PDB file of C-alpha atoms and ligand atoms in Angstrom:
ATOM      1  CA  MET A  10      -9.688  11.948  -8.741  1.00 85.00           C
ATOM      2  CA  SER A  11     -11.123   9.412 -11.181  1.00 91.00           C
ATOM      3  CA  LYS A  12     -13.115   6.437 -10.012  1.00 96.00           C
ATOM      4  CA  VAL A  13     -11.922   3.055 -11.236  1.00 98.00           C
ATOM      5  CA  ALA A  14     -14.083  -0.103 -10.875  1.00 98.00           C
ATOM      6  CA  ILE A  15     -13.976  -3.690 -12.167  1.00 98.00           C
ATOM      7  CA  ARG A  16     -17.118  -5.773 -12.537  1.00 98.00           C
ATOM      8  CA  LEU A  17     -18.526  -8.699 -14.532  1.00 98.00           C
ATOM      9  CA  MET A  18     -19.332  -7.950 -18.170  1.00 98.00           C
ATOM     10  CA  GLN A  19     -23.023  -7.724 -19.060  1.00 98.00           C
ATOM     11  CA  THR A  20     -24.880  -8.004 -22.352  1.00 98.00           C
ATOM     12  CA  SER A  21     -25.582  -4.248 -22.213  1.00 98.00           C
ATOM     13  CA  ASP A  22     -21.832  -3.587 -22.248  1.00 98.00           C
ATOM     14  CA  LEU A  23     -21.210  -5.266 -25.576  1.00 98.00           C
ATOM     15  CA  GLU A  24     -21.364  -2.194 -27.780  1.00 98.00           C
ATOM     16  CA  GLN A  25     -18.559  -0.564 -25.810  1.00 98.00           C
ATOM     17  CA  VAL A  26     -16.641  -3.805 -25.470  1.00 98.00           C
ATOM     18  CA  THR A  27     -16.683  -4.550 -29.215  1.00 98.00           C
ATOM     19  CA  ALA A  28     -15.671  -0.972 -29.990  1.00 98.00           C
ATOM     20  CA  ILE A  29     -12.541  -1.472 -27.862  1.00 98.00           C
ATOM     21  CA  GLU A  30     -12.076  -4.958 -29.390  1.00 98.00           C
ATOM     22  CA  ARG A  31     -12.070  -3.505 -32.918  1.00 98.00           C
ATOM     23  CA  ARG A  32      -9.506  -0.842 -31.926  1.00 98.00           C
ATOM     24  CA  SER A  33      -7.284  -3.461 -30.309  1.00 98.00           C
ATOM     25  CA  PHE A  34      -7.114  -6.589 -32.464  1.00 96.00           C
ATOM     26  CA  LYS A  35      -6.445  -7.368 -36.150  1.00 92.00           C
ATOM     27  CA  THR A  36      -9.052 -10.156 -36.182  1.00 93.00           C
ATOM     28  CA  PRO A  37     -11.650  -8.885 -33.686  1.00 96.00           C
ATOM     29  CA  TRP A  38     -14.342 -11.064 -32.113  1.00 97.00           C
ATOM     30  CA  ASP A  39     -17.845  -9.951 -32.987  1.00 97.00           C
ATOM     31  CA  ARG A  40     -20.745  -9.108 -30.695  1.00 98.00           C
ATOM     32  CA  ALA A  41     -22.424 -12.513 -31.153  1.00 98.00           C
ATOM     33  CA  LEU A  42     -19.318 -14.287 -29.981  1.00 98.00           C
ATOM     34  CA  TYR A  43     -19.072 -12.200 -26.827  1.00 98.00           C
ATOM     35  CA  GLN A  44     -22.760 -12.595 -26.144  1.00 98.00           C
ATOM     36  CA  LYS A  45     -22.442 -16.388 -26.368  1.00 98.00           C
ATOM     37  CA  GLU A  46     -19.460 -16.314 -24.067  1.00 98.00           C
ATOM     38  CA  ILE A  47     -21.160 -14.308 -21.301  1.00 98.00           C
ATOM     39  CA  GLU A  48     -24.602 -15.788 -21.619  1.00 98.00           C
ATOM     40  CA  GLU A  49     -23.993 -19.432 -22.439  1.00 98.00           C
ATOM     41  CA  ASN A  50     -20.437 -20.542 -21.608  1.00 98.00           C
ATOM     42  CA  GLN A  51     -20.486 -21.854 -18.079  1.00 97.00           C
ATOM     43  CA  PHE A  52     -16.667 -21.957 -17.965  1.00 98.00           C
ATOM     44  CA  ALA A  53     -16.258 -18.276 -18.998  1.00 98.00           C
ATOM     45  CA  TYR A  54     -15.734 -15.220 -16.789  1.00 98.00           C
ATOM     46  CA  TYR A  55     -15.547 -11.805 -18.464  1.00 98.00           C
ATOM     47  CA  TYR A  56     -14.784  -8.546 -16.623  1.00 98.00           C
ATOM     48  CA  VAL A  57     -14.801  -4.865 -17.602  1.00 98.00           C
ATOM     49  CA  ILE A  58     -12.779  -2.061 -16.084  1.00 98.00           C
ATOM     50  CA  GLU A  59     -14.509   1.299 -15.854  1.00 98.00           C
ATOM     51  CA  LYS A  60     -13.069   4.762 -15.333  1.00 98.00           C
ATOM     52  CA  ASP A  61     -15.620   7.321 -14.186  1.00 97.00           C
ATOM     53  CA  ASN A  62     -18.390   4.872 -15.288  1.00 96.00           C
ATOM     54  CA  GLU A  63     -16.989   4.497 -18.825  1.00 98.00           C
ATOM     55  CA  ILE A  64     -15.717   1.104 -19.948  1.00 98.00           C
ATOM     56  CA  ILE A  65     -12.065   1.404 -20.881  1.00 98.00           C
ATOM     57  CA  GLY A  66     -11.066  -2.256 -21.088  1.00 98.00           C
ATOM     58  CA  PHE A  67     -11.971  -5.862 -20.503  1.00 99.00           C
ATOM     59  CA  CYS A  68     -10.530  -9.295 -19.831  1.00 98.00           C
ATOM     60  CA  GLY A  69     -11.924 -12.778 -20.205  1.00 98.00           C
ATOM     61  CA  MET A  70     -10.927 -16.194 -18.996  1.00 98.00           C
ATOM     62  CA  TRP A  71     -12.120 -19.771 -18.995  1.00 98.00           C
ATOM     63  CA  ILE A  72     -11.692 -21.902 -15.929  1.00 98.00           C
ATOM     64  CA  VAL A  73     -11.851 -25.669 -16.517  1.00 97.00           C
ATOM     65  CA  LEU A  74     -11.206 -27.752 -13.408  1.00 95.00           C
ATOM     66  CA  ASP A  75      -8.137 -26.066 -11.851  1.00 97.00           C
ATOM     67  CA  ASP A  76      -6.797 -24.502 -15.038  1.00 97.00           C
ATOM     68  CA  ALA A  77      -7.532 -20.912 -16.050  1.00 98.00           C
ATOM     69  CA  GLN A  78      -6.947 -19.620 -19.561  1.00 98.00           C
ATOM     70  CA  ILE A  79      -7.009 -15.985 -20.512  1.00 98.00           C
ATOM     71  CA  THR A  80      -9.045 -15.590 -23.732  1.00 98.00           C
ATOM     72  CA  ASN A  81      -8.354 -11.905 -24.247  1.00 97.00           C
ATOM     73  CA  ILE A  82      -7.497  -8.644 -22.576  1.00 98.00           C
ATOM     74  CA  ALA A  83      -7.618  -5.181 -23.994  1.00 98.00           C
ATOM     75  CA  ILE A  84      -7.425  -1.595 -22.810  1.00 98.00           C
ATOM     76  CA  ASP A  85      -8.761   1.123 -25.071  1.00 98.00           C
ATOM     77  CA  PRO A  86      -5.793   2.735 -26.917  1.00 98.00           C
ATOM     78  CA  ASP A  87      -6.516   6.162 -25.370  1.00 98.00           C
ATOM     79  CA  HIS A  88      -6.042   4.704 -21.911  1.00 98.00           C
ATOM     80  CA  ARG A  89      -3.026   2.476 -22.325  1.00 98.00           C
ATOM     81  CA  LYS A  90       0.195   2.752 -20.278  1.00 98.00           C
ATOM     82  CA  PHE A  91      -1.677   4.115 -17.227  1.00 98.00           C
ATOM     83  CA  SER A  92      -1.590   0.789 -15.370  1.00 98.00           C
ATOM     84  CA  TYR A  93      -5.227  -0.109 -16.103  1.00 98.00           C
ATOM     85  CA  GLY A  94      -4.112  -3.285 -17.827  1.00 98.00           C
ATOM     86  CA  SER A  95      -2.086  -4.261 -14.726  1.00 98.00           C
ATOM     87  CA  THR A  96      -4.985  -3.409 -12.384  1.00 98.00           C
ATOM     88  CA  LEU A  97      -7.383  -5.542 -14.468  1.00 98.00           C
ATOM     89  CA  PHE A  98      -4.990  -8.465 -14.904  1.00 98.00           C
ATOM     90  CA  GLN A  99      -4.238  -8.517 -11.166  1.00 98.00           C
ATOM     91  CA  TYR A 100      -7.977  -8.639 -10.466  1.00 98.00           C
ATOM     92  CA  VAL A 101      -8.510 -11.510 -12.915  1.00 98.00           C
ATOM     93  CA  LEU A 102      -5.579 -13.468 -11.451  1.00 98.00           C
ATOM     94  CA  ASN A 103      -7.178 -13.058  -8.024  1.00 98.00           C
ATOM     95  CA  GLN A 104     -10.581 -14.184  -9.353  1.00 98.00           C
ATOM     96  CA  ALA A 105      -8.923 -17.279 -10.916  1.00 98.00           C
ATOM     97  CA  MET A 106      -7.440 -18.188  -7.503  1.00 98.00           C
ATOM     98  CA  VAL A 107     -10.719 -17.514  -5.685  1.00 97.00           C
ATOM     99  CA  LYS A 108     -12.506 -19.810  -8.122  1.00 97.00           C
ATOM    100  CA  GLY A 109      -9.998 -22.636  -7.510  1.00 97.00           C
ATOM    101  CA  ALA A 110      -7.603 -22.390 -10.426  1.00 98.00           C
ATOM    102  CA  ARG A 111      -4.061 -23.502  -9.717  1.00 98.00           C
ATOM    103  CA  THR A 112      -2.508 -22.590 -13.020  1.00 98.00           C
ATOM    104  CA  LEU A 113      -3.165 -19.837 -15.527  1.00 98.00           C
ATOM    105  CA  SER A 114      -2.015 -19.775 -19.121  1.00 98.00           C
ATOM    106  CA  LEU A 115      -2.475 -17.795 -22.336  1.00 98.00           C
ATOM    107  CA  GLU A 116      -1.190 -17.298 -25.879  1.00 98.00           C
ATOM    108  CA  VAL A 117       0.368 -14.095 -27.112  1.00 98.00           C
ATOM    109  CA  ARG A 118       1.727 -12.977 -30.465  1.00 98.00           C
ATOM    110  CA  THR A 119       5.529 -13.021 -30.651  1.00 98.00           C
ATOM    111  CA  SER A 120       5.392  -9.385 -31.808  1.00 98.00           C
ATOM    112  CA  ASN A 121       3.171  -8.276 -28.896  1.00 98.00           C
ATOM    113  CA  ILE A 122       5.826  -6.857 -26.562  1.00 98.00           C
ATOM    114  CA  ALA A 123       3.330  -4.715 -24.604  1.00 98.00           C
ATOM    115  CA  ALA A 124       1.284  -7.741 -23.596  1.00 98.00           C
ATOM    116  CA  GLN A 125       4.338  -9.882 -22.855  1.00 98.00           C
ATOM    117  CA  THR A 126       5.677  -7.124 -20.606  1.00 98.00           C
ATOM    118  CA  LEU A 127       2.387  -7.013 -18.730  1.00 98.00           C
ATOM    119  CA  TYR A 128       2.340 -10.827 -18.277  1.00 98.00           C
ATOM    120  CA  GLU A 129       5.957 -10.980 -17.158  1.00 98.00           C
ATOM    121  CA  LYS A 130       5.201  -8.377 -14.542  1.00 98.00           C
ATOM    122  CA  PHE A 131       2.828 -10.944 -13.027  1.00 98.00           C
ATOM    123  CA  HIS A 132       5.457 -13.724 -13.227  1.00 98.00           C
ATOM    124  CA  LEU A 133       4.083 -15.543 -16.237  1.00 98.00           C
ATOM    125  CA  GLN A 134       6.814 -17.572 -17.921  1.00 98.00           C
ATOM    126  CA  LYS A 135       7.297 -18.490 -21.537  1.00 98.00           C
ATOM    127  CA  ALA A 136       6.643 -22.197 -21.881  1.00 97.00           C
ATOM    128  CA  GLY A 137       6.693 -22.795 -25.618  1.00 97.00           C
ATOM    129  CA  THR A 138       5.601 -21.753 -29.054  1.00 97.00           C
ATOM    130  CA  ARG A 139       2.613 -22.607 -31.257  1.00 97.00           C
ATOM    131  CA  ARG A 140       3.818 -22.302 -34.865  1.00 97.00           C
ATOM    132  CA  ASN A 141       1.635 -20.261 -37.281  1.00 96.00           C
ATOM    133  CA  TYR A 142      -1.074 -19.908 -34.618  1.00 96.00           C
ATOM    134  CA  TYR A 143      -2.555 -16.679 -35.906  1.00 95.00           C
ATOM    135  CA  THR A 144      -4.251 -17.237 -39.218  1.00 92.00           C
ATOM    136  CA  ASP A 145      -4.202 -13.601 -40.385  1.00 93.00           C
ATOM    137  CA  ASN A 146      -0.429 -13.494 -40.805  1.00 95.00           C
ATOM    138  CA  ASN A 147       0.789 -16.960 -39.723  1.00 95.00           C
ATOM    139  CA  GLU A 148       2.451 -15.411 -36.690  1.00 97.00           C
ATOM    140  CA  ASP A 149       3.633 -17.751 -33.934  1.00 98.00           C
ATOM    141  CA  ALA A 150       2.036 -17.688 -30.479  1.00 98.00           C
ATOM    142  CA  ILE A 151       4.126 -17.793 -27.319  1.00 98.00           C
ATOM    143  CA  VAL A 152       2.420 -19.860 -24.595  1.00 98.00           C
ATOM    144  CA  MET A 153       2.873 -18.249 -21.157  1.00 98.00           C
ATOM    145  CA  TRP A 154       1.770 -19.671 -17.816  1.00 98.00           C
ATOM    146  CA  VAL A 155       2.037 -19.205 -14.077  1.00 98.00           C
ATOM    147  CA  THR A 156       1.335 -21.357 -11.041  1.00 98.00           C
ATOM    148  CA  LEU A 157      -1.196 -19.555  -8.807  1.00 97.00           C
ATOM    149  CA  VAL A 158      -0.365 -19.581  -5.117  1.00 82.00           C
TER     150      VAL A 158
HETATM  151  C1  COA B 211      -1.507  -5.301 -23.423  1.00 64.52           C
HETATM  152  C2  COA B 211      -2.365  -4.160 -22.864  1.00 64.52           C
HETATM  153  C3  COA B 211      -3.686  -4.741 -22.331  1.00 64.52           C
HETATM  154  C4  COA B 211      -1.623  -3.439 -21.755  1.00 64.52           C
HETATM  155  O1  COA B 211      -2.497  -2.480 -21.144  1.00 64.52           O
HETATM  156  P1  COA B 211      -1.939  -1.214 -20.403  1.00 64.52           P
HETATM  157  O2  COA B 211      -3.030  -0.621 -19.623  1.00 64.52           O
HETATM  158  O3  COA B 211      -1.231  -0.334 -21.385  1.00 64.52           O
HETATM  159  O4  COA B 211      -0.848  -1.883 -19.419  1.00 64.52           O
HETATM  160  P2  COA B 211      -0.101  -1.234 -18.182  1.00 64.52           P
HETATM  161  O5  COA B 211      -0.100   0.271 -18.316  1.00 64.52           O
HETATM  162  O6  COA B 211      -0.624  -1.804 -16.941  1.00 64.52           O
HETATM  163  O7  COA B 211       1.390  -1.720 -18.472  1.00 64.52           O
HETATM  164  C5  COA B 211       1.846  -3.001 -17.978  1.00 64.52           C
HETATM  165  C6  COA B 211       3.339  -3.084 -18.193  1.00 64.52           C
HETATM  166  O8  COA B 211       3.584  -3.240 -19.597  1.00 64.52           O
HETATM  167  C7  COA B 211       4.443  -2.185 -20.026  1.00 64.52           C
HETATM  168  N1  COA B 211       3.980  -1.757 -21.349  1.00 64.52           N
HETATM  169  C8  COA B 211       2.736  -1.337 -21.693  1.00 64.52           C
HETATM  170  N2  COA B 211       2.725  -1.027 -22.996  1.00 64.52           N
HETATM  171  C9  COA B 211       3.981  -1.271 -23.476  1.00 64.52           C
HETATM  172  C10 COA B 211       4.578  -1.175 -24.750  1.00 64.52           C
HETATM  173  N3  COA B 211       3.882  -0.719 -25.790  1.00 64.52           N
HETATM  174  N4  COA B 211       5.834  -1.587 -24.886  1.00 64.52           N
HETATM  175  C11 COA B 211       6.556  -2.047 -23.858  1.00 64.52           C
HETATM  176  N5  COA B 211       6.026  -2.132 -22.591  1.00 64.52           N
HETATM  177  C12 COA B 211       4.748  -1.787 -22.397  1.00 64.52           C
HETATM  178  C13 COA B 211       4.266  -1.054 -19.048  1.00 64.52           C
HETATM  179  O9  COA B 211       5.457  -0.265 -18.987  1.00 64.52           O
HETATM  180  C14 COA B 211       4.024  -1.840 -17.766  1.00 64.52           C
HETATM  181  O10 COA B 211       5.257  -2.222 -17.133  1.00 64.52           O
HETATM  182  P3  COA B 211       5.759  -1.445 -15.834  1.00 64.52           P
HETATM  183  O11 COA B 211       4.654  -1.489 -14.838  1.00 64.52           O
HETATM  184  O12 COA B 211       6.964  -2.244 -15.434  1.00 64.52           O
HETATM  185  O13 COA B 211       6.091  -0.044 -16.280  1.00 64.52           O
HETATM  186  C15 COA B 211      -2.649  -3.080 -23.977  1.00 64.52           C
HETATM  187  O14 COA B 211      -1.433  -2.734 -24.562  1.00 64.52           O
HETATM  188  C16 COA B 211      -3.623  -3.534 -25.069  1.00 64.52           C
HETATM  189  O15 COA B 211      -4.869  -3.477 -24.910  1.00 64.52           O
HETATM  190  N6  COA B 211      -3.085  -4.040 -26.178  1.00 64.52           N
HETATM  191  C17 COA B 211      -3.956  -4.485 -27.329  1.00 64.52           C
HETATM  192  C18 COA B 211      -4.624  -5.727 -27.050  1.00 64.52           C
HETATM  193  C19 COA B 211      -3.669  -6.857 -26.784  1.00 64.52           C
HETATM  194  O16 COA B 211      -2.663  -6.993 -27.432  1.00 64.52           O
HETATM  195  N7  COA B 211      -4.024  -7.725 -25.814  1.00 64.52           N
HETATM  196  C20 COA B 211      -3.218  -8.844 -25.456  1.00 64.52           C
HETATM  197  C21 COA B 211      -3.578 -10.074 -26.256  1.00 64.52           C
HETATM  198  S1  COA B 211      -2.585 -11.485 -25.813  1.00 64.52           S
END
């Protein structure tokens, strides 16, 4: 049976993280941006999920006062649809609550049905639209949020 673990992201993880990032997003964040997030941003919390000691995904959030915002979540394409995204998102939701957040929100592309399905599974609701939010193709973002209890 495979061993699954979730832990805080470290600088030494960034090669694997950015490889998954590039396979997951049209406009990927680069290594320097991740490094700044985990080393300098006091509001940021980034986690990786490992399967048999190999990083297969990650998720980041900012917590400002009692509001948590998901910055990104990705599971490596070879490991999608095996519930790792759900396991990781559940963990991050719990961490947000433990750290005092009362609401959690995020933006998601209107075309990204996989991510919307994941978020709806955890009771996030669609709260509005940001027009032309994504600069690569002018796609709208759906804002989703949930009250944490
Ligand atoms: C979104 C993402 C993290 C989901 O990861 P995952 O490990 O495949 O998710 P899970 O296996 O836990 O699936 C969660 C739910 O979404 C559903 N789902 C997953 N992929 C789907 C797809 N392509 N289409 C429709 N539903 C999908 C699953 O069926 C599951 O629902 P269920 O439990 O009711 O069956 C993954 O698709 C990914 O990394 N995408 C690219 C990056 C991205 O778009 N991130 C989100 C940015 S806002």
